[in-house]
Amino acid sequence: MKKIVMLAAAVIFSTAAFAQGDKTTVRDDATGAKTTVEERDNGTVKVESRSGRTKAGQKAYNTKEDVKHAGKKTGSVVKKGAQKTGKAVKKGAKAVKNKAEDVVD
């Protein structure tokens, strides 16, 4: 019963996705403007245009990207440092253990 329901749901969703019209998006990288043209099955055409970022918006976007990049670099450096510290602590603990066994023997 579950398989029949799952199969029916898959068929319904796939036909719903197939019924959507063709969608074409054109983006101008210089200005960031985007135009989307959608041709529907009944022959109508829908056109959506979105202007690009303003200068202030572009500066804010660039700042956000720079902060994201710096955060990733900092995170990887911190992770590497923590790994090196963990290895050093493990090595030191092992050396102390060996020395303690020598003293006991």
Tab-separated table of C-alpha atoms in Angstrom:
chain	number	residue	atom	x	y	z
A	1	MET	CA	0.000	0.000	0.000
A	2	LYS	CA	2.812	2.388	0.894
A	3	LYS	CA	4.553	1.724	-2.416
A	4	ILE	CA	1.388	2.562	-4.351
A	5	VAL	CA	0.974	5.850	-2.483
A	6	MET	CA	4.648	6.753	-3.002
A	7	LEU	CA	4.432	5.899	-6.709
A	8	ALA	CA	1.266	7.966	-7.129
A	9	ALA	CA	2.859	10.931	-5.349
A	10	ALA	CA	5.937	10.707	-7.567
A	11	VAL	CA	3.798	10.646	-10.717
A	12	ILE	CA	1.709	13.614	-9.552
A	13	PHE	CA	4.755	15.740	-8.692
A	14	SER	CA	6.581	14.853	-11.900
A	15	THR	CA	3.577	15.770	-14.062
A	16	ALA	CA	3.121	19.027	-12.133
A	17	ALA	CA	6.753	19.921	-12.745
A	18	PHE	CA	6.471	18.929	-16.407
A	19	ALA	CA	3.379	21.116	-16.885
A	20	GLN	CA	5.382	24.250	-16.077
A	21	GLY	CA	6.341	26.356	-19.061
A	22	ASP	CA	9.810	26.938	-20.415
A	23	LYS	CA	11.725	29.496	-18.375
A	24	THR	CA	14.706	31.440	-19.683
A	25	THR	CA	16.825	33.735	-17.508
A	26	VAL	CA	19.285	36.281	-18.857
A	27	ARG	CA	21.660	38.046	-16.473
A	28	ASP	CA	23.861	41.053	-17.201
A	29	ASP	CA	26.998	40.541	-15.091
A	30	ALA	CA	28.133	44.145	-15.420
A	31	THR	CA	25.022	45.686	-13.871
A	32	GLY	CA	23.469	42.683	-12.135
A	33	ALA	CA	20.178	43.158	-14.020
A	34	LYS	CA	18.147	40.005	-14.589
A	35	THR	CA	15.358	39.285	-17.074
A	36	THR	CA	13.238	36.143	-16.868
A	37	VAL	CA	10.967	35.072	-19.736
A	38	GLU	CA	8.471	32.274	-19.139
A	39	GLU	CA	6.495	30.691	-21.985
A	40	ARG	CA	3.408	28.921	-20.734
A	41	ASP	CA	1.669	25.960	-22.304
A	42	ASN	CA	-1.351	28.057	-23.296
A	43	GLY	CA	0.864	30.359	-25.402
A	44	THR	CA	1.076	33.336	-23.052
A	45	VAL	CA	4.445	34.847	-22.210
A	46	LYS	CA	5.407	36.288	-18.830
A	47	VAL	CA	8.400	38.637	-18.670
A	48	GLU	CA	9.976	39.705	-15.365
A	49	SER	CA	12.784	42.250	-15.185
A	50	ARG	CA	14.818	43.137	-12.157
A	51	SER	CA	17.340	45.930	-12.154
A	52	GLY	CA	20.798	45.441	-10.765
A	53	ARG	CA	22.279	46.691	-7.514
A	54	THR	CA	22.902	50.333	-6.758
A	55	LYS	CA	26.444	51.444	-5.955
A	56	ALA	CA	25.698	51.345	-2.233
A	57	GLY	CA	24.119	47.913	-2.585
A	58	GLN	CA	27.138	46.634	-4.513
A	59	LYS	CA	29.502	47.948	-1.805
A	60	ALA	CA	27.424	46.221	0.880
A	61	TYR	CA	27.457	42.985	-1.138
A	62	ASN	CA	31.237	43.192	-1.634
A	63	THR	CA	31.731	43.812	2.091
A	64	LYS	CA	29.560	40.807	2.926
A	65	GLU	CA	31.550	38.589	0.569
A	66	ASP	CA	34.869	39.845	2.004
A	67	VAL	CA	33.716	39.147	5.561
A	68	LYS	CA	32.556	35.669	4.538
A	69	HIS	CA	35.915	34.928	2.904
A	70	ALA	CA	37.865	36.220	5.920
A	71	GLY	CA	35.687	34.161	8.271
A	72	LYS	CA	36.369	30.992	6.308
A	73	LYS	CA	40.125	31.634	6.313
A	74	THR	CA	40.126	32.386	10.039
A	75	GLY	CA	38.074	29.283	10.781
A	76	SER	CA	40.461	27.028	8.885
A	77	VAL	CA	43.474	28.556	10.665
A	78	VAL	CA	41.829	28.068	14.061
A	79	LYS	CA	40.959	24.457	13.187
A	80	LYS	CA	44.518	23.721	12.074
A	81	GLY	CA	45.923	25.270	15.254
A	82	ALA	CA	43.561	23.241	17.412
A	83	GLN	CA	44.581	20.054	15.636
A	84	LYS	CA	48.286	20.813	16.115
A	85	THR	CA	47.713	21.615	19.793
A	86	GLY	CA	45.755	18.394	20.261
A	87	LYS	CA	48.561	16.339	18.702
A	88	ALA	CA	51.171	18.077	20.876
A	89	VAL	CA	49.153	17.449	24.045
A	90	LYS	CA	48.682	13.795	23.097
A	91	LYS	CA	52.395	13.400	22.393
A	92	GLY	CA	53.297	15.094	25.701
A	93	ALA	CA	50.897	12.924	27.669
A	94	LYS	CA	52.359	9.826	26.061
A	95	ALA	CA	55.897	10.953	26.985
A	96	VAL	CA	54.852	11.582	30.602
A	97	LYS	CA	53.238	8.150	30.739
A	98	ASN	CA	56.426	6.487	29.448
A	99	LYS	CA	58.540	8.394	31.953
A	100	ALA	CA	56.193	7.442	34.803
A	101	GLU	CA	56.500	3.757	33.867
A	102	ASP	CA	60.293	4.057	33.873
A	103	VAL	CA	60.245	5.518	37.383
A	104	VAL	CA	57.892	2.830	38.701
A	105	ASP	CA	59.919	0.002	37.213
